[in-house]
Amino acid sequence: MNLHIKLRDGFRNDTVTMRVNGDEVYHKSGVSTRLAISYADAVDIPIEEPVVTLEVAVQGGPSESAEVRVRRTPFVEVWVQDGVMELRRSDEETPLL
Amino acid sequence: MSQRDPTDSEESAGQFFFEKSDASAVYSEAEVVEPTLAAETEIEGEAAALFPIPIVPGPITLAKRPVSGRYNGTLGTFQLELRVDIDRTRPMNRLSGDFFQVSGGTTSYVGSFIVNTPTITVTTTQVVARGLGVYTFSAGAPVVEVTIPRRTVLQAQAPATVRFFTTGGAAGATYTCAFVSMYFRTVRLEIDRTSNITTPVFNSYNTGALPSGGAARSLSVVAAYGEAGIEMMPTGASDVVNVSEAGANTSWSDAELHASMQRHFSLWRDLPQWAVWLLVAQNHDLGGGLYGIMFDQQGKQRQGCAVFHYGIGGTTADKQRLQLYTYVHELGHCFNLLHSWQKSYATPPVPNRPSALSWMNYPWNYPGGGAATFWARFAFQFDNEEIIHLRHAFRNNIVMGGSDFAVGAGLGREVLADPVRDESGLMFNISTHKKSFALGEPVVLELALSSTQPKGRRVHTWLHPNCGMVKVVIQKPSGAVVAYDPLIDHLVGDRDGMVSIGDVIHDSAYIGFGKGGLYFDQPGNYLVRAVYAALDGSQAMSDIIRVRVRYPVTAAEEELADLFMGEDQGTLLALLGSDSEALDSGNAAFDEVLAKYPKHAMANYVRLMRGFNAGRAFKTVIEENENRLMVRAPKLEESEKLLAAAAESGVLDPVTTRQTLTALASVQINAGNEKAAALTANKLTAMAIRTV
C-alpha cells in the first residue's frame, strides 16, 4: 500500500524533508505553493507497516510529525499556516481546483 | 506618455465640455402620471357594473429605474468609465472608475479610483453619491461626486454627471457619462473542449435539485457571473481541441494548456483585455484529483483556465452542481480572485475567510461540517468582498492579462501599460542585440518603425529619444519605474516620409546614461518599453523587453564595471566622446580600459566613441586665448583605425555598426583614401537597413 502525501499551502521556495519511521523518503529544494490550486508537490511512498510515523520539516522553518494508520488514512496533507505546520490525515483524496 | 491629471479642471481648459442640465427639474414632473380623462371615460362603461362604488381617480406612481451600472464619458482627451453600485442586486455602496487617454488612434489606460464609503442622498428627483476616492495615481481633485437624475421605467436611463473636487472643495474636472449597461464589467468568454471528453460540456444546473442555501434557479456560468454584476459574453467560437496537443499521455500539462490557448483562443493576445478562455478537458498531469486549474501564470497571466471532466463530468445533479462550481471557480481565478482561505497571500494581504460560502472556497474544506454542510448553506454566489473586487477592483488588478495572479497592489500610474486600443497603423519595435549585458556595458536600444497598413503611413523619422518624439521607460530590478531622460534634448524640425508596408525605419540609441544618471547601474532584470509619438497624435507602443545585466564574475569584469560606471564615462558615451577637460576622469578611465583590456569586448565601445570623436574637429572655448576658441583638427588616421576596429568587432548592434561604417567611410574620404572608402561603402550596401 501507498502513503499519499501532498504539500499544500504555505511553501515558498523551501527545502522540505520527509521521513517515515526515521528514514528519509523525500528531500527537495525550491518547493513553492501554487496558489491557484493550493498545491506545492506530492509524493507516493510504498509502506509495509500498518502504522508509521511521518515527519515533515521545512529547513529553517516549522516541522511536524504524526502517527499515520496507512490503511485507514492513506492520504496526508501538509499545510503551513502562520508559521505552523499541520498534517491532515484523510481516508480519501481531497480534490484540488 | 505625457499623461496629465484627469481629475483636474486645469487639464481640460479650452476643451470640450458637456452642458450641465438641470435634469432633476425636468424629470421630477414625470414620476407621477395623472390618469387622463379618456381613461376615466372607459371605466364608466362595462366596468361600472363591476365596480358599483364610484372610482375616485388618483395618481399612478411609476417605479423608478435603479441607477447602478456602468457609464462612459469623455472630457478632452480623457475617457472615464464610471461604475455606480448603490442599488440593484446586492449593492456594495461604492463608486469606481477607470480613466483612459485617447491620443490619435491609440487609447491608453491612465489609472483607476474607488470611493469606498460614499455619502448617498436619494431624493424623488435624483441620486447623489459623494466621497473621497482612492486612486492608483496622485489625483489633484480626489473627491468624487456623482449625480444621476431618477427616471421612471418608461424613460431611458439618465446620464451621470461626475464632478471632481480638491479636498479643499475647489472644483476639478466634470464629466457627463452616458449609461452603458447595468453590468459593471463585460468580459468575452470562449469555451473550447478537447476531443476526448466523455461527458457533455456543462450548460446549466437547477440549484433547487439538491439542498442549498439559496433560492432555486437555473444557473449557467454566464448567469452566475451575471448575478455578481459581471456580463460574460460568449464569443460564439467553440473549437474542439485535438487531445494530441496534450502529447501521447493525453493528459494536460500547464505548458500544453498554454500553448493550446494561444492556438485556439480566437481572442488571445499577449496584453490585458476583457477576454477569457475556458478549456473543458478530460485529464491533467496532476491526476484525477485536480478538478480545474487557472494555468496561465506566465507572461500576461490569468487569460485562461481549464476544467477536467475526469473528476467532475456527468449528468447527475451532484456532478452538474460540481461542474457549475468548478467552471465558475476557475474563471474566478482569472479575475484574480484567490481561494477563500488564502486571501492573506494577496498583495496587499486581506484577512482569510475560510468559512466563506463562496464560489472561491473548497466545499470539502468548509470548517464545521465539510462538503455536506457547505452545499446545504451555499447560495451559489461570491461573498461580498469578492463582489467588490469583481465590480470595483483597479483595472489592472482584475483585467485578464493585467497584474500577475495574487498581485492586487496598485503600482502607480501605469507607464508600462499596454494601450487598450491601437489604431495607429504603426508598429514600433525595440530590441537589444544581446540577451544580457555585462555590468557597466553600454545598453543600446535598437528602434524599428513600420506600417501595419497596406497603403503605408506618413511618419516622422525622429526615432532617437534625444529628439523627444520617442519616450523610453525603464523598470529597474527594484520595481522602480523611471523615464529615460536624454542627456541632451535636440530641437528638431520636420522630417516626414512614407513608410510602406514591409519597409522598416531603424535607429539605435544608447540609453545607459542621461539626466537621471546611470540607468543600468546594478545587476538584475530590467523592463524597457518605448513609445513613438506619431504625426496624428497616436502613441505607438513597443512591446516590453527584458534587459538582463549580469553580475560581474571575474576580477576583470569587476574592474571593467568600475571603469565604465561613472558620470563622466556615461556622458562621454552619450556624446560619443569629447576632449573636454571637465570629462578628464572619464577619459582617464577609458584610457585604462584600452591599456589593460585591449582585447576585451568592452574595449570596442571605447574605440567606437574615441573613433567618432577623433574624426571630427573639436572646439574648446578658452578664457586666456585672444580668440577664445581653440580648434583641434580631426585626427583622421586615428579615427579610421578606431572606427574600423569597432565596426569589425562584432560587439556593436547592426544599426550602430552601420552608423560606424558610415562615419568610417566619411573619414576615409576626408583622408583622401577613396579606395578604402569604396570598400567600406560596399560593406554598408551589404547591410540592407534603412536608417534615419
PDB file of C-alpha atoms in Angstrom, chain A residues 6 8-11 33-39 77 79-81 88 93-97, chain B residues 254 286 289-294 297 326 329-330 333 339 341-342 345 362 364-365 405-406:
ATOM      1  CA  LYS A   6       0.512  16.301  -0.646  1.00  0.00           C
ATOM      2  CA  ARG A   8      -0.421  22.245   0.193  1.00  0.00           C
ATOM      3  CA  ASP A   9      -0.339  25.875   1.314  1.00  0.00           C
ATOM      4  CA  GLY A  10       2.467  27.867   2.868  1.00  0.00           C
ATOM      5  CA  PHE A  11       5.579  26.764   0.957  1.00  0.00           C
ATOM      6  CA  THR A  33       2.859  26.502  -3.325  1.00  0.00           C
ATOM      7  CA  ARG A  34       0.904  27.226  -6.468  1.00  0.00           C
ATOM      8  CA  LEU A  35      -1.831  29.351  -5.033  1.00  0.00           C
ATOM      9  CA  ALA A  36      -4.247  28.750  -7.900  1.00  0.00           C
ATOM     10  CA  ILE A  37      -4.594  25.097  -6.888  1.00  0.00           C
ATOM     11  CA  SER A  38      -3.288  25.237  -3.320  1.00  0.00           C
ATOM     12  CA  TYR A  39      -0.642  22.673  -4.148  1.00  0.00           C
ATOM     13  CA  GLU A  77      -1.863  16.781   3.504  1.00  0.00           C
ATOM     14  CA  TRP A  79      -0.233  22.667   5.464  1.00  0.00           C
ATOM     15  CA  VAL A  80       1.848  25.542   6.784  1.00  0.00           C
ATOM     16  CA  GLN A  81      -0.172  28.467   8.053  1.00  0.00           C
ATOM     17  CA  ARG A  88      -4.094  16.410   7.975  1.00  0.00           C
ATOM     18  CA  GLU A  93      -8.045  12.178  -1.578  1.00  0.00           C
ATOM     19  CA  THR A  94      -9.073  15.816  -1.346  1.00  0.00           C
ATOM     20  CA  PRO A  95      -9.748  17.309  -4.769  1.00  0.00           C
ATOM     21  CA  LEU A  96      -7.999  20.441  -5.935  1.00  0.00           C
ATOM     22  CA  LEU A  97      -9.368  23.256  -8.017  1.00  0.00           C
TER      23      LEU A  97
ATOM     24  CA  ASP B 254       0.161  23.656 -17.860  1.00  0.00           C
ATOM     25  CA  LEU B 286      -1.552  16.055 -11.714  1.00  0.00           C
ATOM     26  CA  GLY B 289      -7.922  14.777  -8.103  1.00  0.00           C
ATOM     27  CA  LEU B 290      -7.435  18.034  -9.949  1.00  0.00           C
ATOM     28  CA  TYR B 291     -10.841  19.338 -10.999  1.00  0.00           C
ATOM     29  CA  GLY B 292      -9.695  22.560 -12.584  1.00  0.00           C
ATOM     30  CA  ILE B 293      -6.827  24.980 -12.844  1.00  0.00           C
ATOM     31  CA  MET B 294      -6.111  28.553 -13.787  1.00  0.00           C
ATOM     32  CA  GLN B 297       0.797  32.084 -14.902  1.00  0.00           C
ATOM     33  CA  THR B 326     -15.653  24.318 -10.818  1.00  0.00           C
ATOM     34  CA  HIS B 329     -14.357  28.910  -9.557  1.00  0.00           C
ATOM     35  CA  GLU B 330     -11.623  28.648 -12.184  1.00  0.00           C
ATOM     36  CA  HIS B 333      -9.094  32.917 -10.553  1.00  0.00           C
ATOM     37  CA  HIS B 339      -9.247  30.908  -2.582  1.00  0.00           C
ATOM     38  CA  TRP B 341      -8.771  30.731   2.933  1.00  0.00           C
ATOM     39  CA  GLN B 342      -5.810  32.225   1.045  1.00  0.00           C
ATOM     40  CA  TYR B 345      -1.486  35.731   0.327  1.00  0.00           C
ATOM     41  CA  TYR B 362     -13.363  24.335  -1.338  1.00  0.00           C
ATOM     42  CA  TRP B 364     -14.678  19.821   1.387  1.00  0.00           C
ATOM     43  CA  ASN B 365     -12.529  22.236   3.426  1.00  0.00           C
ATOM     44  CA  PHE B 405      -2.088  36.284 -10.126  1.00  0.00           C
ATOM     45  CA  ALA B 406      -2.426  37.281  -6.451  1.00  0.00           C
TER      46      ALA B 406
END
